[in-house]
Each structure stands twice: as C-alpha cells, then as structure tokens.
Coordinates of C-alpha atoms in Angstrom, one line a residue:
M82 CA 0.0 0.0 0.0
G83 CA 1.5 3.3 -1.0
N84 CA 1.2 6.7 0.5
R85 CA -1.9 8.2 -1.0
C86 CA -2.1 11.6 0.6
L87 CA -4.2 13.9 -1.6
S88 CA -3.8 17.6 -1.7
T89 CA -5.9 20.5 -3.1
S90 CA -6.1 24.3 -2.8
L91 CA -9.9 24.1 -2.7
S92 CA -10.7 23.7 0.9
S93 CA -14.5 23.3 0.3
I94 CA -14.2 20.3 -2.1
Y95 CA -15.8 18.0 0.5
A96 CA -16.9 20.4 3.2
N97 CA -20.2 19.6 4.8
N98 CA -21.3 17.2 2.1
S99 CA -23.7 15.4 4.3
H100 CA -24.9 15.5 7.8
D101 CA -26.0 11.9 7.8
Q102 CA -22.9 10.0 6.9
I103 CA -24.2 6.4 7.3
P104 CA -27.9 6.4 6.5
G105 CA -28.0 2.6 6.5
H106 CA -31.3 2.4 8.4
H107 CA -33.2 3.9 5.5
F108 CA -32.4 1.1 3.1
P109 CA -33.7 -2.2 4.7
P110 CA -37.4 -1.3 4.3
V111 CA -36.7 -0.1 0.7
V112 CA -35.1 -3.4 -0.1
L113 CA -37.9 -5.5 1.2
Y114 CA -40.7 -3.4 -0.4
S115 CA -38.7 -3.4 -3.6
L116 CA -38.8 -7.2 -3.5
I117 CA -42.6 -7.1 -3.3
V118 CA -42.8 -4.8 -6.3
F119 CA -40.3 -7.0 -8.2
L120 CA -42.3 -10.2 -7.6
V121 CA -45.6 -8.6 -8.7
S122 CA -44.0 -7.0 -11.8
F123 CA -42.2 -10.3 -12.6
G124 CA -45.5 -12.2 -12.5
L125 CA -47.4 -9.7 -14.7
T126 CA -44.5 -9.5 -17.2
S127 CA -44.2 -13.3 -17.4
R128 CA -47.9 -13.7 -18.1
E129 CA -48.3 -10.9 -20.7
T130 CA -45.0 -11.4 -22.6
S131 CA -45.3 -13.7 -25.6
P132 CA -42.6 -16.3 -26.1
Y133 CA -42.6 -15.5 -29.8
E134 CA -41.6 -12.5 -31.8
L135 CA -42.9 -11.4 -35.2
V136 CA -40.5 -12.1 -38.1
A137 CA -42.7 -11.3 -41.1
D138 CA -46.3 -10.2 -41.9
E139 CA -47.4 -10.5 -45.5
V140 CA -50.9 -9.6 -46.8
D141 CA -52.1 -10.8 -50.3
I142 CA -55.2 -9.2 -51.8
V143 CA -56.8 -10.8 -54.9
V144 CA -59.5 -8.7 -56.8
A145 CA -62.0 -10.7 -59.0
D146 CA -64.9 -9.4 -61.2
T147 CA -68.2 -11.3 -60.9
D148 CA -71.2 -11.0 -63.5
K149 CA -74.6 -10.4 -62.0
G150 CA -76.7 -11.3 -65.0
D151 CA -79.5 -9.2 -66.6
V152 CA -81.0 -6.5 -64.5
G153 CA -84.8 -5.8 -64.8
S154 CA -85.8 -2.9 -67.0
E155 CA -87.6 -1.2 -64.2
D156 CA -84.5 -1.1 -62.1
H157 CA -82.5 0.1 -65.1
D158 CA -84.9 2.9 -65.8
K159 CA -84.7 4.0 -62.1
S160 CA -81.0 4.1 -62.4
A161 CA -81.2 6.1 -65.6
I162 CA -83.6 8.5 -64.0
N163 CA -81.3 9.0 -61.0
G164 CA -78.4 9.6 -63.2
D165 CA -76.5 6.6 -62.0
D166 CA -73.8 5.8 -64.6
S167 CA -72.3 2.8 -62.7
D168 CA -72.2 -0.5 -64.4
G169 CA -74.8 -2.5 -62.6
D170 CA -73.8 -5.7 -64.4
K171 CA -70.7 -6.5 -62.3
E172 CA -69.6 -7.2 -58.6
V173 CA -66.0 -7.0 -57.2
E174 CA -64.8 -9.8 -55.0
L175 CA -61.8 -9.3 -52.7
D176 CA -59.8 -12.3 -51.4
I177 CA -57.5 -11.3 -48.6
E178 CA -54.8 -13.6 -47.3
E179 CA -52.4 -12.7 -44.4
I180 CA -49.3 -14.8 -43.7
I181 CA -47.7 -14.2 -40.3
V182 CA -44.2 -15.7 -39.6
L183 CA -43.3 -16.1 -35.9
D184 CA -40.1 -17.2 -34.3
E185 CA -39.4 -18.3 -30.7
R186 CA -37.6 -15.6 -28.8
D187 CA -34.0 -16.1 -27.8
P188 CA -33.7 -16.9 -24.0
Q189 CA -31.3 -13.9 -23.5
I190 CA -29.8 -15.6 -20.4
F191 CA -27.4 -12.7 -19.6
K192 CA -30.1 -10.1 -19.8
T193 CA -32.4 -12.2 -17.6
L194 CA -29.8 -12.7 -14.9
L195 CA -28.4 -9.1 -15.0
F196 CA -31.7 -7.2 -15.0
G197 CA -34.0 -9.7 -13.3
L198 CA -36.3 -9.8 -16.3
P199 CA -38.3 -13.0 -16.9
S200 CA -37.5 -15.0 -20.0
P201 CA -40.7 -16.1 -21.7
T202 CA -39.0 -18.9 -23.6
S203 CA -36.9 -20.2 -20.6
P204 CA -38.9 -20.9 -17.4
L205 CA -35.7 -22.3 -15.9
W206 CA -33.7 -19.0 -16.2
S207 CA -36.7 -17.0 -15.1
L208 CA -36.9 -19.1 -12.0
V209 CA -33.1 -18.7 -11.5
T210 CA -33.2 -14.9 -11.7
M211 CA -36.2 -14.7 -9.4
A212 CA -34.5 -17.0 -6.9
I213 CA -31.4 -14.8 -7.0
N214 CA -33.4 -11.7 -6.2
I215 CA -35.3 -13.5 -3.4
T216 CA -32.1 -14.8 -2.0
L217 CA -30.5 -11.4 -1.9
A218 CA -33.5 -9.9 -0.2
L219 CA -33.5 -12.8 2.3
C220 CA -29.8 -12.1 3.0
V221 CA -30.7 -8.5 3.8
A222 CA -33.4 -9.7 6.1
D223 CA -31.0 -12.3 7.6
M224 CA -28.4 -9.6 8.3
I225 CA -30.9 -7.2 9.8
F226 CA -33.2 -9.4 11.9
R227 CA -31.6 -12.7 12.7
G228 CA -29.1 -11.4 15.3
P229 CA -31.3 -8.9 17.1
L230 CA -34.4 -11.1 17.1
L231 CA -32.9 -14.6 17.7
Y232 CA -29.7 -13.8 19.6
Q233 CA -30.7 -11.2 22.2
S234 CA -28.2 -12.7 24.6
H235 CA -30.2 -12.2 27.8
D236 CA -28.3 -15.3 29.3
V237 CA -24.8 -14.2 28.5
S238 CA -22.5 -14.5 31.5
F239 CA -18.9 -13.2 31.5
I240 CA -16.2 -11.4 33.4
R241 CA -14.0 -8.9 31.6
V242 CA -11.0 -6.8 32.7
G243 CA -11.2 -3.1 32.5
H244 CA -8.6 -0.6 33.7
V245 CA -5.6 -2.1 35.5
S246 CA -3.2 0.2 37.4
D247 CA -0.1 -0.7 39.3
S248 CA -2.1 -1.5 42.4
A249 CA -5.7 -2.3 41.4
A250 CA -7.7 -4.0 38.7
K251 CA -11.3 -3.5 37.7
L252 CA -13.5 -6.4 36.7
L253 CA -17.0 -6.2 35.1
I254 CA -19.1 -9.2 36.1
R255 CA -22.4 -10.1 34.4
E256 CA -24.5 -13.0 35.7
P257 CA -28.2 -13.1 34.8
D258 CA -28.7 -16.5 36.6
L259 CA -29.8 -15.3 40.1
F260 CA -29.6 -18.9 41.4
K261 CA -25.8 -18.5 41.3
L262 CA -25.9 -15.7 43.9
P263 CA -24.0 -14.9 46.0
I264 CA -21.0 -14.8 43.7
Y265 CA -17.6 -15.0 45.4
V266 CA -14.6 -13.6 43.6
S267 CA -11.1 -14.6 44.5
Y268 CA -7.6 -13.9 43.2
R269 CA -4.1 -15.0 43.6
N270 CA -0.6 -14.1 42.5
A271 CA -0.1 -16.3 39.5
Q272 CA 3.5 -15.3 38.9
N273 CA 4.6 -18.5 40.7
A274 CA 2.1 -20.7 38.9
E275 CA 4.4 -20.7 35.8
H276 CA 7.3 -22.0 38.0
E277 CA 5.0 -24.7 39.4
L278 CA 4.5 -26.0 35.8
E279 CA 8.1 -25.5 34.7
K280 CA 9.7 -27.1 37.8
N281 CA 6.9 -29.5 38.8
V282 CA 7.0 -28.2 42.3
Q283 CA 4.3 -27.1 44.6
I284 CA 4.6 -23.4 45.6
E285 CA 2.2 -22.1 48.2
N286 CA 0.1 -19.5 46.5
P287 CA -3.0 -18.8 48.6
W288 CA -6.2 -17.4 47.1
K289 CA -7.5 -14.2 48.5
T290 CA -11.0 -12.8 48.6
A291 CA -11.7 -10.0 46.2
G292 CA -15.3 -9.5 47.2
Q293 CA -18.8 -11.0 47.2
I294 CA -21.9 -10.1 45.1
Y295 CA -25.1 -10.7 46.9
W296 CA -27.5 -8.9 44.6
L297 CA -27.9 -8.4 40.8
S298 CA -30.9 -7.0 39.0
N299 CA -32.2 -5.7 35.7
E300 CA -31.5 -2.2 37.0
T301 CA -27.9 -2.6 35.8
D302 CA -28.7 -5.4 33.3
F303 CA -27.2 -7.8 35.8
T304 CA -23.8 -6.3 35.7
Y305 CA -21.5 -5.4 38.7
P306 CA -18.1 -3.6 38.7
L307 CA -15.6 -5.1 41.2
T308 CA -12.2 -3.5 42.1
I309 CA -9.4 -5.7 43.4
N310 CA -7.0 -3.5 45.4
R311 CA -3.6 -3.9 47.2
L312 CA -1.9 -5.5 44.2
K313 CA 1.8 -5.5 43.3
P314 CA 3.1 -3.7 40.2
S315 CA 4.1 -5.7 37.1
T316 CA 2.6 -8.9 38.4
L317 CA 0.5 -11.6 36.8
Y318 CA -2.7 -12.4 38.7
E319 CA -5.4 -15.0 38.3
Y320 CA -9.0 -14.4 39.3
A321 CA -11.9 -16.9 39.7
A322 CA -15.5 -16.5 40.5
S323 CA -18.0 -19.0 42.0
N324 CA -20.1 -18.8 38.7
N325 CA -17.3 -20.7 36.9
Q326 CA -15.7 -17.6 35.3
S327 CA -12.0 -17.1 35.6
G328 CA -9.1 -15.4 33.9
Y329 CA -5.8 -13.5 34.2
F330 CA -4.5 -9.9 34.1
N331 CA -1.1 -8.2 34.5
T332 CA -0.8 -5.2 36.8
A333 CA 0.9 -2.1 35.3
P334 CA 4.4 -1.2 36.2
R335 CA 5.1 1.8 38.4
T336 CA 4.7 5.2 36.8
G337 CA 7.7 6.1 34.7
Q338 CA 8.9 2.5 34.5
T339 CA 8.3 -0.5 32.2
S340 CA 7.7 -4.1 33.1
P341 CA 10.8 -6.1 34.2
H342 CA 9.9 -8.5 31.3
G343 CA 10.6 -5.8 28.6
S344 CA 11.8 -2.3 28.0
K345 CA 8.7 -1.2 26.1
F346 CA 5.2 0.0 27.1
T347 CA 2.7 -1.3 24.5
F348 CA -1.0 -0.7 24.0
L349 CA -3.5 -1.1 21.1
T350 CA -6.0 1.4 19.6
S351 CA -8.9 1.1 17.2
S352 CA -12.6 1.8 16.9
C353 CA -15.8 0.8 15.1
I354 CA -17.1 -2.8 15.2
K355 CA -20.3 -4.4 13.9
P356 CA -21.0 -8.2 14.2
R357 CA -21.0 -10.2 11.0
F358 CA -19.6 -7.4 8.8
P359 CA -18.6 -7.9 6.1
Y360 CA -21.7 -10.0 5.8
N361 CA -21.3 -13.8 5.6
P362 CA -24.4 -16.0 5.9
L363 CA -22.3 -19.0 6.9
I364 CA -20.8 -17.5 10.1
H365 CA -22.5 -17.0 13.5
P366 CA -24.8 -13.9 13.5
L367 CA -22.8 -12.4 16.4
E368 CA -19.3 -13.1 15.1
V369 CA -17.0 -10.1 14.7
P370 CA -14.6 -10.9 11.8
G371 CA -12.0 -8.3 12.8
F372 CA -11.5 -9.9 16.2
R373 CA -9.9 -12.9 14.4
H374 CA -7.1 -10.6 13.1
L375 CA -6.7 -9.0 16.5
A376 CA -6.6 -12.3 18.3
K377 CA -3.6 -13.5 16.2
W378 CA -1.5 -10.5 17.3
I379 CA -2.4 -10.4 21.0
P380 CA -0.1 -13.3 22.2
K381 CA 3.1 -11.8 20.6
L382 CA 2.5 -8.1 21.6
Q383 CA 2.0 -8.3 25.4
A384 CA -0.1 -5.2 25.2
S385 CA -1.2 -3.5 28.4
F386 CA -4.7 -2.7 27.1
M387 CA -6.9 -2.0 24.1
L388 CA -7.9 1.7 23.9
F389 CA -11.2 1.5 22.0
L390 CA -12.2 4.9 20.6
G391 CA -16.0 4.5 20.3
D392 CA -18.6 2.8 18.1
F393 CA -18.4 -0.4 20.1
I394 CA -22.0 -0.8 19.0
Y395 CA -24.0 0.4 15.9
V396 CA -27.5 0.8 17.3
D397 CA -28.7 2.6 14.2
V398 CA -27.0 0.6 11.5
P399 CA -28.3 -1.1 9.4
H400 CA -31.6 -0.7 11.2
R401 CA -32.7 0.8 14.5
F402 CA -35.1 -1.4 16.5
G403 CA -35.9 1.2 19.2
T404 CA -34.7 4.0 21.4
D405 CA -35.4 2.4 24.7
K406 CA -32.8 1.1 27.2
E407 CA -33.3 -2.5 26.2
S408 CA -32.6 -1.7 22.5
Y409 CA -29.2 -0.3 23.5
R410 CA -28.5 -3.0 26.1
R411 CA -29.1 -5.7 23.6
E412 CA -26.4 -4.3 21.3
Y413 CA -23.7 -4.5 24.1
R414 CA -24.8 -8.0 25.2
Q415 CA -24.5 -9.2 21.7
V416 CA -20.9 -8.1 21.3
Y417 CA -20.0 -9.7 24.7
A418 CA -21.9 -12.8 23.7
S419 CA -20.0 -13.0 20.4
P420 CA -18.0 -16.3 19.9
S421 CA -15.2 -14.0 18.8
W422 CA -15.0 -12.0 22.1
P423 CA -13.2 -14.4 24.4
A424 CA -10.1 -14.5 22.1
V425 CA -9.6 -10.8 22.3
S426 CA -10.5 -10.2 26.0
S427 CA -9.1 -13.2 28.0
S428 CA -5.7 -11.6 28.4
L429 CA -6.4 -8.0 27.2
P430 CA -8.1 -5.3 29.2
W431 CA -10.4 -2.9 27.3
I432 CA -10.8 0.8 28.0
H433 CA -13.6 2.7 26.2
V434 CA -14.7 6.2 25.1
L435 CA -18.2 7.2 23.8
D436 CA -19.0 8.1 20.2
D437 CA -22.1 8.7 18.1
H438 CA -23.2 5.2 17.2
E439 CA -23.5 4.4 20.8
I440 CA -26.3 7.0 20.7
A441 CA -27.3 8.0 17.2
N442 CA -25.4 8.9 14.0
D443 CA -23.5 12.3 14.2
W444 CA -25.0 12.9 17.7
D445 CA -24.8 16.6 18.8
A446 CA -27.9 17.0 20.9
N447 CA -26.3 16.7 24.4
T448 CA -28.4 14.7 26.8
T449 CA -31.8 14.9 25.1
S450 CA -33.6 11.7 24.1
P451 CA -32.4 9.0 23.3
Y452 CA -29.2 9.9 25.2
P453 CA -30.5 8.8 28.6
S454 CA -31.3 5.3 27.1
A455 CA -28.0 5.2 25.4
I456 CA -25.8 6.2 28.3
D457 CA -27.4 3.6 30.6
P458 CA -25.6 0.6 29.1
F459 CA -22.5 2.5 28.3
T460 CA -22.2 3.4 32.0
H461 CA -22.8 -0.2 33.2
Y462 CA -20.8 -2.1 30.5
Q463 CA -18.0 0.3 29.8
A464 CA -17.5 3.3 32.0
S465 CA -17.9 1.5 35.3
V466 CA -14.6 -0.3 34.8
N467 CA -12.8 2.5 32.9
P468 CA -10.0 4.6 34.5
P469 CA -11.2 7.1 37.1
P470 CA -13.4 9.9 35.8
V471 CA -11.9 13.4 35.9
H472 CA -14.6 14.3 38.4
E473 CA -17.6 12.5 39.8
G474 CA -20.3 11.8 37.2
A475 CA -18.1 12.8 34.3
T476 CA -17.9 10.7 31.1
Y477 CA -14.3 11.6 30.4
F478 CA -11.4 10.0 32.1
S479 CA -7.7 10.5 32.9
F480 CA -4.9 8.2 34.0
T481 CA -1.1 7.7 33.9
Q482 CA 0.4 4.3 33.2
S483 CA 4.0 3.3 32.7
L484 CA 5.6 5.8 30.3
A485 CA 2.5 7.8 29.3
S486 CA -0.4 9.9 30.5
F487 CA -3.9 9.8 29.0
F488 CA -6.9 12.0 28.8
L489 CA -10.0 10.3 27.3
L490 CA -12.4 12.9 25.9
D491 CA -16.2 12.8 25.6
T492 CA -16.9 14.5 22.3
R493 CA -20.6 13.8 22.3
S494 CA -22.2 14.6 25.6
Y495 CA -21.2 18.3 25.9
R496 CA -20.9 19.6 22.4
T497 CA -23.0 22.4 20.9
P498 CA -24.9 21.6 17.7
E499 CA -22.8 21.3 14.5
F500 CA -24.6 24.0 12.6
A501 CA -25.6 26.4 15.3
P502 CA -23.9 28.5 14.2
A503 CA -22.7 27.1 10.9
D504 CA -19.4 29.0 11.0
P505 CA -16.8 26.4 12.4
S506 CA -14.6 29.3 13.7
S507 CA -17.3 30.7 15.9
P508 CA -16.3 31.1 19.5
A509 CA -19.9 30.1 20.4
K510 CA -19.3 26.5 19.3
S511 CA -17.8 24.0 21.7
M512 CA -16.9 20.3 21.2
L513 CA -16.1 19.7 24.9
G514 CA -18.1 22.2 26.9
E515 CA -16.3 24.7 29.2
T516 CA -15.7 22.3 32.2
Q517 CA -14.2 19.5 30.1
L518 CA -12.1 22.0 28.1
Q519 CA -10.6 23.4 31.3
H520 CA -9.8 20.0 32.6
L521 CA -8.1 19.1 29.4
L522 CA -6.0 22.3 29.4
A523 CA -5.1 21.5 33.0
F524 CA -4.0 18.0 32.0
L525 CA -1.8 19.4 29.3
R526 CA -0.2 22.0 31.6
E527 CA 0.5 19.6 34.4
P528 CA 4.2 18.6 34.5
S529 CA 4.8 14.9 33.6
P530 CA 6.1 12.5 36.3
P531 CA 9.7 11.4 35.9
G532 CA 10.1 8.9 33.1
V533 CA 6.8 10.0 31.4
H534 CA 7.5 11.7 28.1
W535 CA 4.1 11.3 26.3
K536 CA 0.6 12.8 26.7
F537 CA -2.1 11.1 24.7
V538 CA -5.4 13.0 24.0
I539 CA -8.0 10.4 23.1
S540 CA -10.7 11.7 20.8
S541 CA -13.4 9.6 19.3
I542 CA -13.5 11.8 16.2
P543 CA -10.5 13.1 14.1
F544 CA -8.7 16.2 15.2
T545 CA -7.5 17.0 11.7
R546 CA -9.7 18.8 9.2
N547 CA -8.2 16.9 6.3
W548 CA -11.2 14.6 6.2
R549 CA -13.4 16.7 4.0
F550 CA -16.5 14.5 3.9
N551 CA -19.0 15.3 6.7
N552 CA -16.3 17.2 8.5
A553 CA -18.7 19.3 10.5
D554 CA -19.1 16.3 12.8
T555 CA -15.3 16.3 13.5
W556 CA -13.0 18.9 15.1
A557 CA -13.1 20.7 11.8
G558 CA -16.5 22.0 12.7
Y559 CA -15.2 23.5 16.0
L560 CA -12.1 25.3 14.9
H561 CA -12.0 28.0 17.5
E562 CA -11.9 25.6 20.4
R563 CA -9.6 23.3 18.4
Q564 CA -7.1 26.1 18.1
I565 CA -7.1 26.7 21.9
V566 CA -6.3 23.0 22.4
L567 CA -3.7 22.9 19.7
E568 CA -1.8 25.8 21.1
A569 CA -1.8 24.2 24.5
M570 CA -0.4 21.1 22.9
W571 CA 2.4 23.1 21.3
D572 CA 3.1 24.7 24.6
V573 CA 3.8 21.3 26.1
G574 CA 6.3 20.4 23.5
A575 CA 8.0 23.8 23.7
T576 CA 8.5 23.9 27.4
S577 CA 9.2 20.3 28.3
S578 CA 10.5 17.0 27.0
T579 CA 6.9 15.6 26.7
G580 CA 5.3 15.0 23.3
V581 CA 1.6 15.2 22.6
V582 CA -0.2 12.7 20.4
V583 CA -3.9 12.5 19.5
L584 CA -5.4 9.1 18.9
S585 CA -8.7 9.1 17.1
G586 CA -11.1 6.9 15.1
D587 CA -14.5 7.1 13.5
R588 CA -13.6 7.6 9.8
H589 CA -13.3 3.9 8.8
E590 CA -9.9 4.8 7.3
F591 CA -6.4 5.4 8.6
A592 CA -4.4 8.6 8.4
A593 CA -1.3 9.9 10.2
T594 CA -1.1 13.7 10.4
S595 CA 1.4 16.1 11.9
F596 CA 0.6 19.6 13.2
P597 CA 3.7 21.7 13.0
P598 CA 3.6 25.0 14.7
P599 CA 3.6 28.1 12.5
A600 CA 7.0 28.9 11.1
G601 CA 8.7 31.8 12.9
G602 CA 6.4 31.7 15.8
K603 CA 7.1 31.1 19.5
W604 CA 7.0 27.3 19.2
P605 CA 9.9 25.3 17.9
L606 CA 9.4 22.6 15.3
A607 CA 10.1 20.0 18.1
A608 CA 6.7 20.9 19.5
T609 CA 4.9 19.3 16.5
M610 CA 1.8 17.4 17.5
H611 CA 0.9 14.1 15.8
E612 CA -2.4 12.4 15.3
F613 CA -2.9 8.7 14.4
S614 CA -6.5 8.0 13.4
T615 CA -7.4 4.3 13.1
S616 CA -10.6 2.5 12.2
P617 CA -12.5 0.3 11.7
L618 CA -11.6 -2.8 13.7
S619 CA -14.4 -4.7 12.0
M620 CA -16.6 -2.7 9.7
F621 CA -16.7 -1.3 6.1
Y622 CA -14.2 1.1 4.7
L623 CA -15.2 4.0 2.4
P624 CA -14.9 3.3 -1.3
V625 CA -14.2 7.0 -2.1
R626 CA -11.2 9.0 -0.9
T627 CA -12.2 11.6 1.6
Y628 CA -8.9 12.7 3.2
V629 CA -7.5 15.8 1.4
E630 CA -4.5 17.9 2.5
D631 CA -5.4 21.6 1.7
E632 CA -2.4 23.8 1.0
A633 CA -4.4 26.8 2.0
D634 CA -5.0 25.6 5.5
E635 CA -3.5 27.6 8.4
P636 CA -2.0 26.2 10.5
K637 CA -0.6 23.5 8.3
E638 CA -1.8 19.9 8.7
V639 CA 0.7 17.6 7.0
C640 CA -0.3 14.2 5.7
I641 CA 2.2 11.6 6.8
K642 CA 0.3 8.5 5.6
Y643 CA -3.2 7.8 4.3
L644 CA -4.3 4.2 4.0
P645 CA -8.1 4.1 3.6
D646 CA -8.6 0.4 2.5
G647 CA -9.3 -2.5 4.8
N648 CA -12.2 -3.8 6.8
S649 CA -10.1 -4.4 9.9
K650 CA -7.4 -1.9 11.2
F651 CA -5.8 -1.4 14.5
G652 CA -2.7 0.4 15.7
I653 CA 0.1 -0.8 18.0
V654 CA 1.7 1.9 20.1
E655 CA 5.1 1.1 21.5
I656 CA 7.0 3.5 23.8
E657 CA 10.6 3.1 24.8
N658 CA 12.7 5.6 26.8
V659 CA 16.2 6.3 25.6
S660 CA 19.2 8.4 26.6
G661 CA 18.9 7.6 30.3
D662 CA 15.1 8.3 30.3
E663 CA 15.7 11.9 29.1
Q664 CA 13.9 11.2 25.9
S665 CA 11.5 8.7 24.5
L666 CA 10.7 7.0 21.2
L667 CA 7.1 6.3 20.1
K668 CA 6.6 3.7 17.4
F669 CA 3.2 3.4 15.7
R670 CA 2.6 0.2 13.8
L671 CA -0.5 -0.2 11.6
V672 CA -2.1 -3.6 11.0
V673 CA -4.6 -3.9 8.2
D674 CA -6.6 -7.1 7.7
G675 CA -4.2 -9.0 9.9
E676 CA -1.0 -7.8 8.2
E677 CA 1.4 -5.1 9.4
V678 CA 1.6 -2.6 6.5
W679 CA 3.2 0.5 8.0
A680 CA 5.3 1.8 10.9
Y681 CA 6.4 5.3 12.0
V682 CA 8.7 6.5 14.8
V683 CA 8.4 9.9 16.6
S684 CA 10.8 11.2 19.3
S685 CA 9.7 13.2 22.2
P686 CA 10.9 16.8 22.3
P687 CA 14.4 17.2 23.5
G688 CA 13.7 20.0 26.0
G689 CA 16.4 22.3 27.4
E690 CA 19.0 23.6 24.9
G691 CA 17.9 21.2 22.1
R692 CA 14.5 22.5 21.6
G693 CA 15.1 23.4 18.0
K694 CA 15.7 19.8 17.1
D695 CA 13.2 18.1 14.8
A696 CA 10.8 15.8 16.7
V697 CA 10.1 13.5 13.8
W698 CA 12.4 10.6 13.1
G699 CA 10.2 8.8 10.6

C-alpha cells in the first residue's frame, strides 16, 4: 500500500457534504418493499409477454370481377332517371390472405440474470433470476433481523477486565442467573504458577477474597463492577468466581517504568465494530470478523490494554429497532456474547470512550432523548470499569500508566450543535463544553512525572480537518476551540520533554497527520503534535477517498500517511525511553486485515537547549 495523501487548494471540495454519513437504516425497508414490487411485476410480465416474436407479416389481396346477369328494365330505368352511370352488371370480390411468420424468442440468459427480467422462452432461467433476487433480499433480512431477534443474549455470563493500574484491577461481572448468587470472587498471585508448571514443584500461592456479590438486578442489566485492590506492580494475577468464570491480568508497572519483562510500554488502539460485517451468511450472527485478526496478534504483543475509541455498537445501522434502554443494552450484550469476544479479551483489558453510534449517528444534541437510554448501558458495561473519571459523574477520564499519561475525551455529551452557528470558527461553538475543556487544558499544563514523556489525548473523532467529507461532525466543525487546544499542545512540546499525540477513530480509514507550529512563531518545530486516526476494527471502509490535504489551511496539517482500504485496522503503540530516560521514542505500527503494513517513529521533544531539534524521526 502506497502513501496516497491527496492535496488540493480548494478547501471546500468535500466540506459539509452530508450531515448523515451512514444512512443505512433507510435502506432495509426499501429493499424489502422493492422485492414485493419486483415479484408482482415479474409475474405480470411473465404472463403478458409472448414467447414468440414477429419475423414477417405478408398480406395478399386478390380482386375478382363477378357477372350479376340481366337486370330488370324497371331497375335500369330508375338508375337512368337517378343519373347513376355505374355499371350494374358486375360485382367486385376481394380475397385477402395474411401470412404471419413467428419465431421463438432467444432466451437472453445474460439479460435475464443481469436485469432480473423474466425469459418467456426459458422458465428455468426465469426461476433462477427470481431466486437470485429473493435470496439477496433474504440475505438482507437475515443480516438485519436474525441477530437482534434470535440472539438477544439475555443469558450471557462473563467477566471482563477493565482498567488495571499498578495496584488495582477493575472487573466487570455479568451474571443473569440469580440462582448462582451470591458470587464469590477470589484472586491470587499467578507469577509463581508458571514456576510450578516448569519445575513441577508445589509453591504455596493462597487465594485471597476480592469480594462478594449478593444482589444483581435488571436495573444494571445484571452487571456489577468489582475492584481488586492492594496488588503488586508488574505482576500476573489469576482471578476466579463462583459462577465458573476465571481469567488473568497483569498489573501495570510503576509510573515512569516499564515491566521487568521488557523495555517497552505497548498498547493497542482502534474503533468501530459491527458483528458479521462484512456479511457472511455462513458465520455466526454475532461473530466479529475483525476480532480474528486481532486475536492472532495479542499473544506476541504483550499489550497492556486496548484503547477503544468508540462505536463499540452500531445501534442505528443497518436498522434501529428502538430508542429504549433495552434496544441499547441488547447491542452491548450481543458483542460480549459473540463467539469472537473471548479470544480478544481473555488476556487483554479494554478501555472505552463514547462516540455517536452508541447514541445516534452524528450525535450533537447533548443529553436529550435518546441519550438517557444510550448512556445507561455505556455506563454499566464500559465506563464502570474505565479509568477514574476526571470528576464524579463525568464521562471523560484520565490516568497515567508506565511511560505515558492519557486524557479520554467525551466528544458527544457536551458539544453544541454542529450547525448552530454554521461557522466552524465561531467562539460560540464547543466540542467539549467549558468544564471538560478546562480539565483538558489543566491536564496538558500539568508537569509529567519522571520517566513519562508522552501525553495522549484520546478523541473519538478526528482532530485533523483533512477529512473533508462530513467534517462538520469532527473537530473541523469546531475550529475556535480546536485552536485553543492545539496551542496548549504546542506549549507542552515547547516547554518540556513531553510530546503530545492525539489518537482518534470514526472515519473507517487510517491517516497519520502532523501539526507543526507556524514557522517563525514562539513554538519550535520540536513541539509538533501528531495524530494517528485508526478505524475500523471490524466494519466497512469508504470506497471513495475523503482525506485531502489543503495547502491553503493555516495552521498546516501535513499528511504523513493515508491508508483508507481494509475492513479491519488497529494500531500498535510502542513506547521506549532512551538516553537515560531523558527522551522517549514512540513507534506506531498499523495492522490492516491481519498484516502489518506501515510503521512510523516519533521522538519526544528534547527539551532544554535542544528545543530546535526536529521531533520526527520517521
């Protein structure tokens, strides 16, 4: 795959093309009603279309004179009196003969199959083309209805690992079978378990009680978040519950350090999944094809977590079944009930942010309906085991782990409407809301702990405006506030040895973009901010190219790499400190459809006397 960055001087080439980027929910009823129209038209056309075509039509007319004999004198006199000069002695006889030549029509198999038209001379191919159309419509119905109606997953039971720090781990437990209550959860240091197997010796490794669950109800869809405290850093632990659920997790190293088992801090990033997409009628209705690619990489990466950037569900694509809590809860249960889920979660914690398809496409209506129904399962299934919220009740989060600090934005709950006002540079428009914006700026200003040289701002939607299609939904529609954030990011790189990176998703494409500060300004080139936007993990990619670098844009946004194709994409972020922990290297690796296709290395700003040094190693 080559670098296909596009550039143009026409900044409005794609601007605001469409407010509704994925109108999939409009098409299912159209497809099914079209099938009814097709079948009726097919039957009428088959009945009224002759299997023969006219080749020739000849008409022969023979004229013959016939004598009538003598005519009475009385009649002759009347004719003479009336002045009739016609000859009354003869009649004209016409003999008309028509010869029609018909020929049986050609079956026209290609036309019948391509256009779905019945063949009057070939009932077989007529039935074949009708069967093809019926099958396609049934596939649409199968994709839309089989999973939601037949696999609602009320009985799914699981435990998944959420945020894991150097001293605690969060577990989400779901158990709908109330006969299994109370549930007792235990854990133990599993570091020695490996030695037991290797040396065939018994090492005392006692189980400890993590907690008990005495009550579960439909109020939380039978979920419960449990935190295990007083853990050791960089340690493998095993957990087990009395409902026959068990697993492992590794605690994080101390802040500013890496695990004793390696010199790198590694995590994964992606967004956007939809079960059984691309559609395959032969796989399980809840299977997520992209998970298969991810599962192959997990064992060899030893990643600390998956940072999932939104659209964990698509409640409105291809068809919305409702706006009540249960409609949203069902979507989460189906992902966790997927036969593909255990392979990507048994040893990998997941951390989540909110995006539009967890609510409704291009959501910009704050907490109005259906937001209350949508936020309910997001809170119970995702946020409850996320890193700590920035303040109580917030849906944005912040934490520091190993060699990096993270601020997970909520770009949906607090934003002002996209087109009120329409001017993206209006100070009246806000993506984050004032409170979240101030918390983000405080996060950027705060000095990094020793050994931490990277700050990651996690945005569900792209920070760059180079995506020109429907860009009012991205930060391109909120340029005034974006400029405030961007300058704060440059300040970090100009005044410290900490680099700032934005990780985003949403676009179903991949692009790496750099944001160099204006030439000749107060910020050195080393303060350049970078964005890596990666999606989907398992969904469609756009067939048209929508990322365009505009030479007229100020400040500049430089395309490093644009790779739009691929139904499954995820990024691998590897951080390693160098030069005695004074600087750090960040390597971003892109995996598309299971294969690594691109990698890029960025160095943290040098700080001190070396501030003019380029921050990009490539």
